[in-house]
Coordinates of C-alpha atoms in Angstrom, one line a residue:
X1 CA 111.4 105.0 70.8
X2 CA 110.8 108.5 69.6
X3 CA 107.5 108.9 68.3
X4 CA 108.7 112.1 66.2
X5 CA 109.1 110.3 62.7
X6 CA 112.1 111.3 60.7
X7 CA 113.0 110.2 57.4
X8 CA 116.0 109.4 55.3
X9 CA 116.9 112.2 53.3
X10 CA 118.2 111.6 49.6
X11 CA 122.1 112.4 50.6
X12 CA 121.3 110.0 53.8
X13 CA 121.1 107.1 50.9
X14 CA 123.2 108.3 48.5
X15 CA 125.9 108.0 51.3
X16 CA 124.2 105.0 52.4
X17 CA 125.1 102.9 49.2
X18 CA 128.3 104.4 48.7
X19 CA 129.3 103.1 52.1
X20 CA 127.7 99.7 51.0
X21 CA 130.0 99.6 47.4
X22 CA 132.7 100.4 49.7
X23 CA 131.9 97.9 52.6
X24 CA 131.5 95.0 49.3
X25 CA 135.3 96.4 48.3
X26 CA 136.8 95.9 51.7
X27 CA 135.5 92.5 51.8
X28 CA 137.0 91.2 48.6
X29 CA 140.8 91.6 51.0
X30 CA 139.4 90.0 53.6
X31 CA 140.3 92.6 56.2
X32 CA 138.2 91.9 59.1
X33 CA 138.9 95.0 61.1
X34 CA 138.0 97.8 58.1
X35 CA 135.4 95.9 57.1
X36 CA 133.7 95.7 60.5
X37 CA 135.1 99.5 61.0
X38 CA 133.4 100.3 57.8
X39 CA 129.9 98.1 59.0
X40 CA 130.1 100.5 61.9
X41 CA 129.7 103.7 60.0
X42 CA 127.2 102.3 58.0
X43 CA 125.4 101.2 61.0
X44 CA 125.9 105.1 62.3
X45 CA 124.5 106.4 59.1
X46 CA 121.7 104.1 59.1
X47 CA 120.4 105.2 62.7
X48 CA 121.3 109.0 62.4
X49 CA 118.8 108.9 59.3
X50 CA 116.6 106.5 60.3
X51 CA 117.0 103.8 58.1
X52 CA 117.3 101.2 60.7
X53 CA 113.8 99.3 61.3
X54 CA 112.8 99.4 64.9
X55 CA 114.4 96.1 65.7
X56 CA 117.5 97.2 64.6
X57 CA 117.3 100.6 66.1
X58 CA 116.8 98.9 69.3
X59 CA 119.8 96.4 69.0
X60 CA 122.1 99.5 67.8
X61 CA 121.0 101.8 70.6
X62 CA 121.7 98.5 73.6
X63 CA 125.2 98.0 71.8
X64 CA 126.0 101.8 72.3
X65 CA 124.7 101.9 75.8
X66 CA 126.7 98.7 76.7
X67 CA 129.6 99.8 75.9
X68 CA 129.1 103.5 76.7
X69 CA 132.0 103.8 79.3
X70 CA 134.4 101.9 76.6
X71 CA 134.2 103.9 73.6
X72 CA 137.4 105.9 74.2
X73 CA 139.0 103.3 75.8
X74 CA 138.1 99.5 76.3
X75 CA 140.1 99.4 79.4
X76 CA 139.8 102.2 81.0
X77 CA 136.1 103.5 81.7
X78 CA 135.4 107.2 81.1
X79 CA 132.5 109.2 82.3
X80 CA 133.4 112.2 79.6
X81 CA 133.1 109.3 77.1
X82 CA 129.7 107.8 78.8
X83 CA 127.9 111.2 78.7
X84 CA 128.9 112.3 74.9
X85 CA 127.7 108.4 74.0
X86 CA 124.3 109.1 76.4
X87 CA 123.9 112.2 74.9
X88 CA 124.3 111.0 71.1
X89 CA 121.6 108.2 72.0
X90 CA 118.8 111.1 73.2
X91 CA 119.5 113.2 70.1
X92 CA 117.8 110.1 68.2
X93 CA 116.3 108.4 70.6
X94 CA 114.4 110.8 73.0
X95 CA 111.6 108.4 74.6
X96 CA 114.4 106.2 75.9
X97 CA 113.4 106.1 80.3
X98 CA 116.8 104.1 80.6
X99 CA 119.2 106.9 78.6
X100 CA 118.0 109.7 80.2
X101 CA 118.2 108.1 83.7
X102 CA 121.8 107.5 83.2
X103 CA 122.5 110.4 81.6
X104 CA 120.9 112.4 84.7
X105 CA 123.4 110.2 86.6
X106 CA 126.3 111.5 85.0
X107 CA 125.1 114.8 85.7
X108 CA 124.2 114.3 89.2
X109 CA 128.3 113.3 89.1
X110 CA 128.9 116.5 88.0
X111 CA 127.1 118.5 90.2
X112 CA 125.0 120.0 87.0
X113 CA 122.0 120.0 89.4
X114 CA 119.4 121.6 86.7
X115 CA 119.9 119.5 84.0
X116 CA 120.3 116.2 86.4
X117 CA 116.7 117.2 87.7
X118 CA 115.5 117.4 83.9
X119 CA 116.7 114.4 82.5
X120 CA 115.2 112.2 85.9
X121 CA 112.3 113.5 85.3
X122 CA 112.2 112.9 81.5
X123 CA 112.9 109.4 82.6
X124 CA 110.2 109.1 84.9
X125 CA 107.8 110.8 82.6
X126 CA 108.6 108.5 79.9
X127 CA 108.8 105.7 82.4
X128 CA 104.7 106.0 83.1
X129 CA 103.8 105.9 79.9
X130 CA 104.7 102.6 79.5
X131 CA 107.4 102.7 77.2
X132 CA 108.2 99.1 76.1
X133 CA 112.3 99.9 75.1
X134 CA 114.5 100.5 78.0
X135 CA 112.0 100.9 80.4
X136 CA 113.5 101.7 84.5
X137 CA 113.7 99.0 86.9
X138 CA 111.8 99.7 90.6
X139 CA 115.1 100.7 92.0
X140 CA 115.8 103.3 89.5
X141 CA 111.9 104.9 88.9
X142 CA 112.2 104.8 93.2
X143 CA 115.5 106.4 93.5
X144 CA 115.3 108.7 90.4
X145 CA 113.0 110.7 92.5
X146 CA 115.4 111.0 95.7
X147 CA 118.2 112.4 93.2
X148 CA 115.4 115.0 91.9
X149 CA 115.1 115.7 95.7
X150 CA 118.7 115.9 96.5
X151 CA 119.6 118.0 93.6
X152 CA 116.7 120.3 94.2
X153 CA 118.0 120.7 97.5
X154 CA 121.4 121.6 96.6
X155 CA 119.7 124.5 94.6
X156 CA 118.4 125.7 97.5
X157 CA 121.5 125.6 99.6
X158 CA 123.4 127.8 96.9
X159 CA 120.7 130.1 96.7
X160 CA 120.7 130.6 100.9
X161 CA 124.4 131.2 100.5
X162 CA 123.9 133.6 97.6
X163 CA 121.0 135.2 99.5
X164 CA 123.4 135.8 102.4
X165 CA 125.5 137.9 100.7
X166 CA 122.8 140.5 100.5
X167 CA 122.6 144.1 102.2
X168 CA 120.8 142.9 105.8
X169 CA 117.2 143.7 105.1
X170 CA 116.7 142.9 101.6
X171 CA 115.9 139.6 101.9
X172 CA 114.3 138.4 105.5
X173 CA 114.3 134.6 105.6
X174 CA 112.7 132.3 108.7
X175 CA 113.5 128.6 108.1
X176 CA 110.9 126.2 110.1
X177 CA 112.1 122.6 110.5
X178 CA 114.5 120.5 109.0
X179 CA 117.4 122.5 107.1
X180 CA 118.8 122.6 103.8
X181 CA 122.0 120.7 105.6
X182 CA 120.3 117.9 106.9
X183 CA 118.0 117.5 104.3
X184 CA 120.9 116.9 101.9
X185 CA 122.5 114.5 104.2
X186 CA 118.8 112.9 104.6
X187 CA 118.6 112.5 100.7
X188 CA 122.5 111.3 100.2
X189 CA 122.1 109.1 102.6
X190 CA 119.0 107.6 101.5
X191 CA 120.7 107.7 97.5
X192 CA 123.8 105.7 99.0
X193 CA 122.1 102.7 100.8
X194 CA 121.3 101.3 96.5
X195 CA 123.7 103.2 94.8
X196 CA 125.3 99.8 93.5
X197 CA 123.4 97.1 91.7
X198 CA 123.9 93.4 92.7
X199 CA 122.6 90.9 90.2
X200 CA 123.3 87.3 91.1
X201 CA 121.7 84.0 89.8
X202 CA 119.0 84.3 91.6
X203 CA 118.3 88.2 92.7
X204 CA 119.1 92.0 91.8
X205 CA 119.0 94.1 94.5
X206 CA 120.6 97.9 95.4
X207 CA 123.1 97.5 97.5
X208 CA 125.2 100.8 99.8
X209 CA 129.4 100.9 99.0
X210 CA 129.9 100.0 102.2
X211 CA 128.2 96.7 101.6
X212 CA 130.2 96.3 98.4
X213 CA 133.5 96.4 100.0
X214 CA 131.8 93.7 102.5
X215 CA 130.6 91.5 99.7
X216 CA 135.1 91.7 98.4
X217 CA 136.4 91.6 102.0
X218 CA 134.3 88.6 102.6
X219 CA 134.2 86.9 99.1
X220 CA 133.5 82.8 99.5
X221 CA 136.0 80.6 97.7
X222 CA 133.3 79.5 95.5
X223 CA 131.8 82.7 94.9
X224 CA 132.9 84.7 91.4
X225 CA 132.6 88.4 91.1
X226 CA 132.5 90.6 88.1
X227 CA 132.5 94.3 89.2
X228 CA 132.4 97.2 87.1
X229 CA 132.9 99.5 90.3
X230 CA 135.5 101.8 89.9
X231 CA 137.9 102.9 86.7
X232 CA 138.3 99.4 85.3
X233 CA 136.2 96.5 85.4
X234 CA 137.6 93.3 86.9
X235 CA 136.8 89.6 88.1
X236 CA 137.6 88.2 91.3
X237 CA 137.2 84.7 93.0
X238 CA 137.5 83.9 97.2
X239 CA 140.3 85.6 98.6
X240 CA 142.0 85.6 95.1
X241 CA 144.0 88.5 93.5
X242 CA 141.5 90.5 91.5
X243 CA 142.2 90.3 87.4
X244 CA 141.4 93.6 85.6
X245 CA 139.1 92.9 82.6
X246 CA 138.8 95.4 79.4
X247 CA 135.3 96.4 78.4
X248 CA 134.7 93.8 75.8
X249 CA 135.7 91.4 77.7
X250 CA 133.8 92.4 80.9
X251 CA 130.7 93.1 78.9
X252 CA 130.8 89.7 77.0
X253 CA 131.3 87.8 80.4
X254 CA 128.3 89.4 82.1
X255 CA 125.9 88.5 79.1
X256 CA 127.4 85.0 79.4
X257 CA 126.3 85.3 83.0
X258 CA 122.9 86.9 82.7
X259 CA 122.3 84.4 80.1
X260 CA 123.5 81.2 82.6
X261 CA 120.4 82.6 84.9
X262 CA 118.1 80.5 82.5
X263 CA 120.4 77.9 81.1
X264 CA 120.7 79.7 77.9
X265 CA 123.8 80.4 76.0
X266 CA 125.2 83.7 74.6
X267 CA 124.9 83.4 70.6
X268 CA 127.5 85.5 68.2
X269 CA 124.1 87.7 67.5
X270 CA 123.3 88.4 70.9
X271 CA 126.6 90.0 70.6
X272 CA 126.1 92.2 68.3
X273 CA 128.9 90.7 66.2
X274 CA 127.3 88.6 63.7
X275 CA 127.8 90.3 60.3
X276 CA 125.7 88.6 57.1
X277 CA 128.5 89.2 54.4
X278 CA 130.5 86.9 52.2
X279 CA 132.1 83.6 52.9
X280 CA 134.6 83.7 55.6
X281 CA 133.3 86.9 56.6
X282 CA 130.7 85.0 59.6
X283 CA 134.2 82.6 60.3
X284 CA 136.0 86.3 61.0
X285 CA 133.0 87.2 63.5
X286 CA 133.5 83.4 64.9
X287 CA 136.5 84.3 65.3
X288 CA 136.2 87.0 67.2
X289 CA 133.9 85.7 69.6
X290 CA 136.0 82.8 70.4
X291 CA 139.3 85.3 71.2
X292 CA 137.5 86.7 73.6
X293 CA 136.2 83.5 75.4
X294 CA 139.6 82.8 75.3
X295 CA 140.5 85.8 77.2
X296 CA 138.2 84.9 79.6
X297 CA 139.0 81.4 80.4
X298 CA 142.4 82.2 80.3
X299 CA 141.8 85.2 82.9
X300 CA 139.2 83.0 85.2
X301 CA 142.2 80.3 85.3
X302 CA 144.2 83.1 86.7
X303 CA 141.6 83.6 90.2
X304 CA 141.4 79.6 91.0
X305 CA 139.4 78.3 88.0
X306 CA 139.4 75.0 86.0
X307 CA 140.1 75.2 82.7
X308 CA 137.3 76.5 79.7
X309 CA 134.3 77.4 82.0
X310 CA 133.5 78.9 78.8
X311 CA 132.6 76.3 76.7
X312 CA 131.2 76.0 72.9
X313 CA 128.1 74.6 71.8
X314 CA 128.8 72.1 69.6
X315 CA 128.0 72.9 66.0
X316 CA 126.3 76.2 66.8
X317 CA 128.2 79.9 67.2
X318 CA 127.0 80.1 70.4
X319 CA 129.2 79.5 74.0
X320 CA 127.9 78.6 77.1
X321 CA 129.5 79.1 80.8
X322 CA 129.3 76.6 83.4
X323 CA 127.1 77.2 86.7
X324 CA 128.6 80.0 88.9
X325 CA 127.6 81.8 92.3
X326 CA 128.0 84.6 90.5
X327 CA 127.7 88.1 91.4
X328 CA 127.8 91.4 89.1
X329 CA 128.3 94.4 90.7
X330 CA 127.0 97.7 88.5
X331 CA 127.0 101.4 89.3
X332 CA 124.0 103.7 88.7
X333 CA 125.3 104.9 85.4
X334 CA 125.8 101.1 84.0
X335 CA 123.3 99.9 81.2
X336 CA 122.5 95.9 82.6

């Protein structure tokens, strides 16, 4: 986390309990969605200012960066969306490897080749000095590097081509080796063969696109895939149609998954969901939960599924999902 310590000013908590009268308010009418509106701006409030305690802070900032590409929309993902969200994160949270890594990403994306090479190497930086929150896998500390090197490169290209549109003599220039050209196409190419994730019961690996659209052309019948390649994340099984998932859903699906790896549920907490309040108000966050397994199992029967793979543990808010060859498929700028 960032070690610069800032503290809660006295309009940060004068704001902060008249958020908290008004939050007590909403839940006398029972209105699930202002109340968990208002819980949200609350929970804003409390990490702008730093009110939240560091396990807090750290639940708050994952939550953000899970759903970083759904803020806008929870369909559609948006990279405009993802970078404003990466970039709120770092204005709070600066010693975060895994922020500035995707926010470099984005950049990279955008061909902002300076400020791509900054933020990979804030994240490396960070990244070696043992950071415990959000640290970078392998892959990424690996790679991070070949995307400093490819963006450096494209710096030089531009400044050859602008240094060839000088008066003959002002600038003499002898290039020994390998060029610019085929350095780029040495670094891209290198970038591409991991520039998707894999994660499957067993493994994570980096895998190139071409091997993606491999892994969808030959898809085994008993095989389910969760891919948040492309615009809009989606699940497919075998040879079946694929079934386009919205961000919650997607999200909530994958933790299921992740979770299956050890046998382990996915409780209403992990979730980020579970709000201590007044009766009825944790049956509202059940609730909620359980709509969106529903969703699920309803959208798994639709690629060749039994019925509720998705299943709840009895007499506990948590659900479970029945054993899958599963595999996730992630892009660089996706928060696992």
């Amino acid at each position: 986390m960032d070690r610069k310590i800032k503290r809660p000013t006295k309009r940060d908590l004068e704001e902060l309990e008249k958020l908290k009268l008004q939050l007590v308010e909403l839940r006398k009418g029972n209105n699930g969605v202002r109340v968990e509106n208002k819980q949200k701006e609350i929970d804003k409030l409390k990490f702008r200012a730093n009110i939240f305690n560091d396990n807090e802070k750290v639940e708050y900032i994952r939550e953000l960066m899970e759903n970083a590409f759904h803020a806008k929309s929870d369909i559609v993902q948006d990279r405009n969306v993802a970078g404003l969200q990466y970039k709120y994160i770092l204005e709070y949270d600066k010693e975060n490897p895994e922020a500035n890594y995707r926010y470099a990403f984005i950049k990279y994306q955008k061909k902002c080749w300076i400020e791509a090479i900054n933020y990979f190497q804030k994240a490396r930086e960070i990244h070696r000095r043992g950071v415990l929150n959000f640290p970078l896998t392998e892959d990424q500390y690996i790679k991070s590097k070949l995307f400093i090197g490819y963006c450096a490169a494209q710096l030089a290209k531009e400044a050859i081509k602008e240094a060839a549109t000088l008066e003959e003599g002002i600038l003499s220039m002898e290039v020994k080796g390998i060029s610019i050209e085929d350095l780029l196409d040495n670094l891209k190419d290198a970038i591409s063969r991991t520039s998707i994730s894999i994660i499957t019961k067993d493994s994570q690996t980096g895998i190139s696109q071409e091997e993606y659209e491999e892994i969808i052309f030959s898809l085994e019948n008993h095989q389910l895939l969760l891919s948040f390649i492309g615009d809009t994340p989606f699940i497919k099984k075998g040879y079946s149609e694929k079934i386009e998932l919205g961000g919650k859903l997607s999200n909530t699906l994958k933790r299921l998954l992740l979770n299956s790896r050890n046998d382990l549920p996915l409780t209403l907490q992990e979730l980020n969901e579970w709000v201590e309040g007044e009766e009825g108000e944790d049956n509202l966050k059940w609730d909620n939960y359980r709509s969106r397994v529903r969703l699920l199992n309803e959208a798994l029967v639709k690629i060749g599924y039994n019925e509720n793979q998705i299943y709840a543990i009895r007499g506990k808010q948590r659900y479970a999902i029945k054993h899958h060859d599963f595999i996730i498929a992630l892009g660089e700028e996706h928060h696992i």
